[in-house]
mmCIF file of C-alpha atoms in Angstrom:
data_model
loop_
_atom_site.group_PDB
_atom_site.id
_atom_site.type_symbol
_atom_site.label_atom_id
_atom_site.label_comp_id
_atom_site.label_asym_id
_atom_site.label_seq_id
_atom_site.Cartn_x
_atom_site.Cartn_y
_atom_site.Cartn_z
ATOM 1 C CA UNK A 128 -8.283 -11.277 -5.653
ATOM 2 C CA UNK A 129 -10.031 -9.756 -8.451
ATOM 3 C CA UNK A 130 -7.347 -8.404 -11.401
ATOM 4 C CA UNK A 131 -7.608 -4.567 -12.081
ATOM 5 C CA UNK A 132 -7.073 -2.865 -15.187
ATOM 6 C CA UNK A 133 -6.201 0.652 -14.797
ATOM 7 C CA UNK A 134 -4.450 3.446 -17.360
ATOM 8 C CA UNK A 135 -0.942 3.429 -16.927
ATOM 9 C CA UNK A 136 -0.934 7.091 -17.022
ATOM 10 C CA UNK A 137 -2.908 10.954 -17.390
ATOM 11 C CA UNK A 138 -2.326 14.242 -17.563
ATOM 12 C CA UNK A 139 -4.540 16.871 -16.516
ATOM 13 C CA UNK A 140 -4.503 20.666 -16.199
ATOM 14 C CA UNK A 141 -4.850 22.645 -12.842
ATOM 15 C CA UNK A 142 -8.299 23.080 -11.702
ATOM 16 C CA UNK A 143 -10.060 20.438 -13.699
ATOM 17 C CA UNK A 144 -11.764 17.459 -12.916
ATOM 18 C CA UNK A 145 -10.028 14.151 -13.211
ATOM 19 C CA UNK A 146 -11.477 10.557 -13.481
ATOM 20 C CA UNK A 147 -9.607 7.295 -13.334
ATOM 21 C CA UNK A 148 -11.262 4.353 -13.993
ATOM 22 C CA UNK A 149 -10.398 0.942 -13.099
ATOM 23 C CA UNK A 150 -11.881 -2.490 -14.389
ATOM 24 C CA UNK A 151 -12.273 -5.519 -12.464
ATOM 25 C CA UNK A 152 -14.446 -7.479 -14.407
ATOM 26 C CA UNK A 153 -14.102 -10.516 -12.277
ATOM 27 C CA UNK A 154 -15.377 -8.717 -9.078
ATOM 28 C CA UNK A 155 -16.813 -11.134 -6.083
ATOM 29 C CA UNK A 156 -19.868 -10.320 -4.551
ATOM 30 C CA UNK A 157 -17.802 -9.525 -0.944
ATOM 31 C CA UNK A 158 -15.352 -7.649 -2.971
ATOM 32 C CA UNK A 159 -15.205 -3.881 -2.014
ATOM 33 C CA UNK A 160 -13.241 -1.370 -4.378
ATOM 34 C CA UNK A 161 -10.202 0.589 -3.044
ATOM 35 C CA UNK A 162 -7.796 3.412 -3.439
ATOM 36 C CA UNK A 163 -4.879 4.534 -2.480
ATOM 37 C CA UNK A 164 -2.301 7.422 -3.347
ATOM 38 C CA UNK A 165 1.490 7.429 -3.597
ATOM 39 C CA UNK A 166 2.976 10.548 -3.703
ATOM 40 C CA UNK A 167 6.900 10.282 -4.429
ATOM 41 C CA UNK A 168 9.285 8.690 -2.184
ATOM 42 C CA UNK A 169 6.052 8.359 0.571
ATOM 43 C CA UNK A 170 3.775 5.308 1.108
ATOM 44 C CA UNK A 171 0.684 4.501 -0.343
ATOM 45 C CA UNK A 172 -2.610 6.606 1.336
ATOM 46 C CA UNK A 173 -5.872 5.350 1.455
ATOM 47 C CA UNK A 174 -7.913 7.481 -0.554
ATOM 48 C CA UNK A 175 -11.488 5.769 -0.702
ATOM 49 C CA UNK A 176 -13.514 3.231 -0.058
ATOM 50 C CA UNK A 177 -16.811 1.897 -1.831
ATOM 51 C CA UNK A 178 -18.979 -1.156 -2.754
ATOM 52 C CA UNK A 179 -21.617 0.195 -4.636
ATOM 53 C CA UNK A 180 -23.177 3.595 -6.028
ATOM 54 C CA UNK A 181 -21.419 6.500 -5.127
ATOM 55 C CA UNK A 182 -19.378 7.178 -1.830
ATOM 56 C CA UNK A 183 -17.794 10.687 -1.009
ATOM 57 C CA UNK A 184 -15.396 12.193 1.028
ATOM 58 C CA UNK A 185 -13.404 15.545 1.500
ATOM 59 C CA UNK A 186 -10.175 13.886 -0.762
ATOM 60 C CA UNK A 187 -12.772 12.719 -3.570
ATOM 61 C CA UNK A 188 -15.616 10.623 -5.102
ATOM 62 C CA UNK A 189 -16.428 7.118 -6.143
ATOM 63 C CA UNK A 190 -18.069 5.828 -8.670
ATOM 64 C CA UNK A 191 -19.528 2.381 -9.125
ATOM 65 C CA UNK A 192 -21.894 1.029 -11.438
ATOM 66 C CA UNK A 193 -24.763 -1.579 -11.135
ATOM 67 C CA UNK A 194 -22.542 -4.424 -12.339
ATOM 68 C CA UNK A 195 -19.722 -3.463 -10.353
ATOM 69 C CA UNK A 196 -17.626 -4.538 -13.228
ATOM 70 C CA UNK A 197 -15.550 -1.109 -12.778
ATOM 71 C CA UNK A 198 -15.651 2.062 -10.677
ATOM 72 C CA UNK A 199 -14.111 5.544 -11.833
ATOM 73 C CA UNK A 200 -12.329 7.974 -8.866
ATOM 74 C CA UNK A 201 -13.101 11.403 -9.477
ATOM 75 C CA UNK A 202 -10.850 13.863 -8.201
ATOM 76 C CA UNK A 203 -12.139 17.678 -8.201
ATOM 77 C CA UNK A 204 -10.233 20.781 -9.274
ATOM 78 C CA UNK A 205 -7.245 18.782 -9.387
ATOM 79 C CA UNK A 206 -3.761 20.959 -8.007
ATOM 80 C CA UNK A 207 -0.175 20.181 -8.889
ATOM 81 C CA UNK A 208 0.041 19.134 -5.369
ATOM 82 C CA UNK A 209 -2.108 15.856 -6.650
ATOM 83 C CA UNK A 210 0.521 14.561 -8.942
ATOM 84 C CA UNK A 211 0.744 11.132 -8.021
ATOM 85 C CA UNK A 212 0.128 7.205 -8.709
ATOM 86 C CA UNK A 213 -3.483 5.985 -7.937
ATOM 87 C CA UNK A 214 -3.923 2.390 -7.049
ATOM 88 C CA UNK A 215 -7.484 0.877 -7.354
ATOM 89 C CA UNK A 216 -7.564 -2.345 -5.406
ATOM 90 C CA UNK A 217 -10.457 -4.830 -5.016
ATOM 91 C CA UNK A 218 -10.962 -7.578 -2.315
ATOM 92 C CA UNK A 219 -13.580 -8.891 0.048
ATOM 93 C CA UNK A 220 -14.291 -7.762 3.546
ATOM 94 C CA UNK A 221 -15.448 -11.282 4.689
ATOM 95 C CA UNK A 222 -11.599 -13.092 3.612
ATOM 96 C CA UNK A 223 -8.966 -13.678 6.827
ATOM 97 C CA UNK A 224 -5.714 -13.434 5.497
ATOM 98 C CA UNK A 225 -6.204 -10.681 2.497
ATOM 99 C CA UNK A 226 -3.170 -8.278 2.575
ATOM 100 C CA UNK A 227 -3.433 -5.454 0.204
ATOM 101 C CA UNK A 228 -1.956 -6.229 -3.443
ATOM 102 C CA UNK A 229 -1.004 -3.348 -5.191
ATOM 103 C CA UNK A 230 -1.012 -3.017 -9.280
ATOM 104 C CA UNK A 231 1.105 -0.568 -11.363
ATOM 105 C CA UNK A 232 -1.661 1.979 -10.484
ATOM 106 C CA UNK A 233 -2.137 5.295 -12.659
ATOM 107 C CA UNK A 234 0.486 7.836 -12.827
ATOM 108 C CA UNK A 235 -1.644 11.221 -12.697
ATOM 109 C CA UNK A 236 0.741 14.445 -13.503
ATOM 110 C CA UNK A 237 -1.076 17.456 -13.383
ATOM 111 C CA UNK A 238 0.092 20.789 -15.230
ATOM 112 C CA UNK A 239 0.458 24.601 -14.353
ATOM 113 C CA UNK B 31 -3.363 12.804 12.610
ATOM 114 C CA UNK B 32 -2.114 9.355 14.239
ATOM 115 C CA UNK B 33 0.789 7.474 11.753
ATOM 116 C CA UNK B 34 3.368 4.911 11.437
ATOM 117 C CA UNK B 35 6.600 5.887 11.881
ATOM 118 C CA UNK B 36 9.677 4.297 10.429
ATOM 119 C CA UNK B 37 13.286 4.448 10.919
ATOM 120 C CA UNK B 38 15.822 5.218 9.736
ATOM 121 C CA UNK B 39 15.062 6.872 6.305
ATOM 122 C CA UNK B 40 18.098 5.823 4.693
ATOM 123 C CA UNK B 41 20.084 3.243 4.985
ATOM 124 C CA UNK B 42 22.992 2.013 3.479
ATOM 125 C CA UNK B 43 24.579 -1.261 3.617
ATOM 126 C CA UNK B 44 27.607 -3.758 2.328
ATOM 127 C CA UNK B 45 26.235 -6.837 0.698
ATOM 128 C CA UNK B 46 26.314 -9.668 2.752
ATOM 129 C CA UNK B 47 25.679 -7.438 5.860
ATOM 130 C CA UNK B 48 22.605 -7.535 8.267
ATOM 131 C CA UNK B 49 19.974 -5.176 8.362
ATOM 132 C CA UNK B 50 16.880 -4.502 10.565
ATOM 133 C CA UNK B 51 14.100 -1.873 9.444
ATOM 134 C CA UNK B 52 11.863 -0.709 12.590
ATOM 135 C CA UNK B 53 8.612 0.355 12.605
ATOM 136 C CA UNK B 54 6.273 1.964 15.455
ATOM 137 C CA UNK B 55 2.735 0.850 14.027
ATOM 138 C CA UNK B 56 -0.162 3.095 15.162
ATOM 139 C CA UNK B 57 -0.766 1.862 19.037
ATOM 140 C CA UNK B 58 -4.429 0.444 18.962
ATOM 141 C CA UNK B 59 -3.709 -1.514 15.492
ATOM 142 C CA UNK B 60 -3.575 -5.588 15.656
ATOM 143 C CA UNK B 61 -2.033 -5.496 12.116
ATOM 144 C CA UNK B 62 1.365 -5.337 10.892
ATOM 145 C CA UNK B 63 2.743 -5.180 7.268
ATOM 146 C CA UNK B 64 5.800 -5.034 5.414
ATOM 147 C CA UNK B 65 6.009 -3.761 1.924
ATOM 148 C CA UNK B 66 8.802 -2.898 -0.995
ATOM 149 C CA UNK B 67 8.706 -1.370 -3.425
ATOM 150 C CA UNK B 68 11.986 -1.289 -6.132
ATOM 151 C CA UNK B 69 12.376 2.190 -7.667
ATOM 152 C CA UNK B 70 9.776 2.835 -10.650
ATOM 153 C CA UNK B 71 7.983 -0.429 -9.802
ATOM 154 C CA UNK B 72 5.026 -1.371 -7.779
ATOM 155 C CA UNK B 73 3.974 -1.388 -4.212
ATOM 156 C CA UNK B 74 4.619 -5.531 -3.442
ATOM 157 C CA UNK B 75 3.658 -7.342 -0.495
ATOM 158 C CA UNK B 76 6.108 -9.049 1.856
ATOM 159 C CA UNK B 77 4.560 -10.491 4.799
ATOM 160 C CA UNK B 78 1.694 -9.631 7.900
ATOM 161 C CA UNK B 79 1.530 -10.285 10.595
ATOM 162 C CA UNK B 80 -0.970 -10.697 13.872
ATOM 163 C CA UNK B 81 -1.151 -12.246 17.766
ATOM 164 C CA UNK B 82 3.280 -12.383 16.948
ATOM 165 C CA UNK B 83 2.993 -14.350 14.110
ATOM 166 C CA UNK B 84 3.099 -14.041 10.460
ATOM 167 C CA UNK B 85 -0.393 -14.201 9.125
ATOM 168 C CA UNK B 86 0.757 -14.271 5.388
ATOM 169 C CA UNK B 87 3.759 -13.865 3.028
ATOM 170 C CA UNK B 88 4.905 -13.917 -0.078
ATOM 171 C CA UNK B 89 7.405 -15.537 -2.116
ATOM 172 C CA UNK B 90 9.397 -12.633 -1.733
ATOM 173 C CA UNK B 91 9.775 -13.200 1.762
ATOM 174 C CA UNK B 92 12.759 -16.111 1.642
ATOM 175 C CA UNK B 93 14.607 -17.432 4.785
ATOM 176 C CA UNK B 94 16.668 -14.328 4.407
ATOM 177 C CA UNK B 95 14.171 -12.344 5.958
ATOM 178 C CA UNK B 96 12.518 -12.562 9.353
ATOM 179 C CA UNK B 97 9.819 -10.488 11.531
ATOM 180 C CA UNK B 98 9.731 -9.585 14.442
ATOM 181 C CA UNK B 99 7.551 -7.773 17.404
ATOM 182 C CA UNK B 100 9.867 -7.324 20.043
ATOM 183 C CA UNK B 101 8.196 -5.249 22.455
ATOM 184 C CA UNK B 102 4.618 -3.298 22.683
ATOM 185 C CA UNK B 103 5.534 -1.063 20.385
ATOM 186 C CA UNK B 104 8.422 -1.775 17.553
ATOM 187 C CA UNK B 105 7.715 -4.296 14.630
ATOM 188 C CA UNK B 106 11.095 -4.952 12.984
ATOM 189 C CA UNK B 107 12.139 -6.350 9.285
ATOM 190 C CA UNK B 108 15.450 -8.339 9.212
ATOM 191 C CA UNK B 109 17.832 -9.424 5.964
ATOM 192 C CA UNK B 110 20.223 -11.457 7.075
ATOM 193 C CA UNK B 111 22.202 -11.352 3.854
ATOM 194 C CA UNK B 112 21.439 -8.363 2.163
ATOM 195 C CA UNK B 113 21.885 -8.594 -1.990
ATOM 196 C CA UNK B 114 22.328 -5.779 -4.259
ATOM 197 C CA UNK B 115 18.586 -6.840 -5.485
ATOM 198 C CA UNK B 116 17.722 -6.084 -2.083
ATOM 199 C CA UNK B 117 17.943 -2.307 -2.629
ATOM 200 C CA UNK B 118 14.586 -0.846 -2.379
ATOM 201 C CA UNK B 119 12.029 1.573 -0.423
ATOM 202 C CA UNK B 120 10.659 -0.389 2.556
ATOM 203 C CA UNK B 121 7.320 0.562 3.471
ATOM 204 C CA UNK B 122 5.879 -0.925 6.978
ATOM 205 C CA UNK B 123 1.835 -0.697 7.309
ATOM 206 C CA UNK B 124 -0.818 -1.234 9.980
ATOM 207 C CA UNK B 125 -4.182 -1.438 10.348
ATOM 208 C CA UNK B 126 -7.048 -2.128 12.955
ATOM 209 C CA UNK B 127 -8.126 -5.293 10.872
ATOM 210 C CA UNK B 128 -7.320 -7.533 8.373
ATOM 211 C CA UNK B 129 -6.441 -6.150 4.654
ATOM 212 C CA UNK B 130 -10.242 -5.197 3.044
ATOM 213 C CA UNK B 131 -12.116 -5.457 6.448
ATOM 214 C CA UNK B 132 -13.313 -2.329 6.252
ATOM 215 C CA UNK B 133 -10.436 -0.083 7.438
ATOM 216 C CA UNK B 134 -7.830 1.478 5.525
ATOM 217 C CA UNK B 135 -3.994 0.550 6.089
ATOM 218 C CA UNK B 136 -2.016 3.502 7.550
ATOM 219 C CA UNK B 137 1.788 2.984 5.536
ATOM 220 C CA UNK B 138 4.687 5.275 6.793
ATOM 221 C CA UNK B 139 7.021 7.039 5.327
ATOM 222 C CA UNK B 140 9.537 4.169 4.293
ATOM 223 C CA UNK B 141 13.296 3.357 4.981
ATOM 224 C CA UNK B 142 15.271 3.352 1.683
ATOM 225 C CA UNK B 143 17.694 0.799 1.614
ATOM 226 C CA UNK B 144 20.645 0.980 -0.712
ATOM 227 C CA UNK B 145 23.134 -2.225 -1.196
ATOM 228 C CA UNK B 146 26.686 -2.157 -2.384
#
């Protein structure tokens, strides 16, 4: 599996935008990008999936460069209620026995 | 929303003492995961499993622990042992395929499991 670098933490205010970015420099061309949220004391959600571009859903956007190399989440109008850690995970689609390997993620407070 | 369900939410248990974790995974998904996660450290992988068998696990997974699919419905973790390093927030997952194939893993809500 492909290693991920991500910041350890963030702070943002209520109501502003928020991007995380994750390298994985040593991306496979079958690798696809992944996130997932843990709020406290619950398990990890997915969040978003990509492999290229830009994907979007109603939770938030990802980004993803032409070399793949990294891919930012973008989270809109962030609330208090988003206060959580954000795990970016990379792997390939095409692999039979690939369980999900979580990093230390990014712990994202967000302020009143 | 469809999820996993996990029971119960806290448990705790003597050292040395058996424990078993259940599970209901979500009822059209073919895979089954255990996770732990020790407080303020990361999500890490235990085992999956698929067709009643383990798939994959990881060195965490010792001959202390065992997995098991007992009926149509339940997917249990055992410790035969338990250890005070043992104490942690179990998190069983499922999913309609394989890790990255496409489909996320649905986790529930986790069994904390303290050891004295």
């Amino acid at each position: 599996l492909a290693k991920t670098t991500q910041p350890i933490s963030m702070d943002s205010y209520e109501g502003q935008e928020v991007n995380i970015t994750c390298s994985h420099n040593n991306i496979a061309t079958n690798d696809y990008i992944t996130w997932y949220q843990q709020f406290p004391s619950q398990g990890p959600r997915f969040i978003i999936q990509g492999y290229k571009t830009k994907v979007t859903n109603e939770v938030a956007s990802l980004f993803i460069p032409a070399d793949r190399k990294s891919s930012t989440l973008s989270l809109p109008r962030v609330s208090l209620s988003d206060t959580a850690v954000y795990y970016c995970l990379v792997g390939s689609r095409n692999s039979g026995n690939t369980p999900l390997v979580f990093g230390k993620g990014t712990r994202l407070s967000v302020i009143a | 929303e469809p999820e996993v369900t996990q029971t119960p939410s806290h448990q705790v248990t003597q050292m040395g003492q058996e424990v078993i974790l259940r599970c209901v995974p979500i009822s059209n998904h073919l895979y089954f995961y255990w996770y732990r996660q020790i407080l303020g450290q990361k999500v890490e992988f235990l085992v999956s499993f698929y067709n009643n068998e383990i798939s994959e696990k990881s060195e965490i997974f010792d001959d202390q622990f065992s997995v098991e699919r007992p009926d149509g419905s339940n997917f249990t973790l055992k410790i035969r042992s338990t250890k005070l390093e043992d104490s942690a927030m179990y998190f069983c997952a499922s999913s309609e395929s394989q890790g990255f194939r496409g489909t996320e893993a649905f986790f529930g809500q986790g069994t904390r499991l303290t050891v004295v």
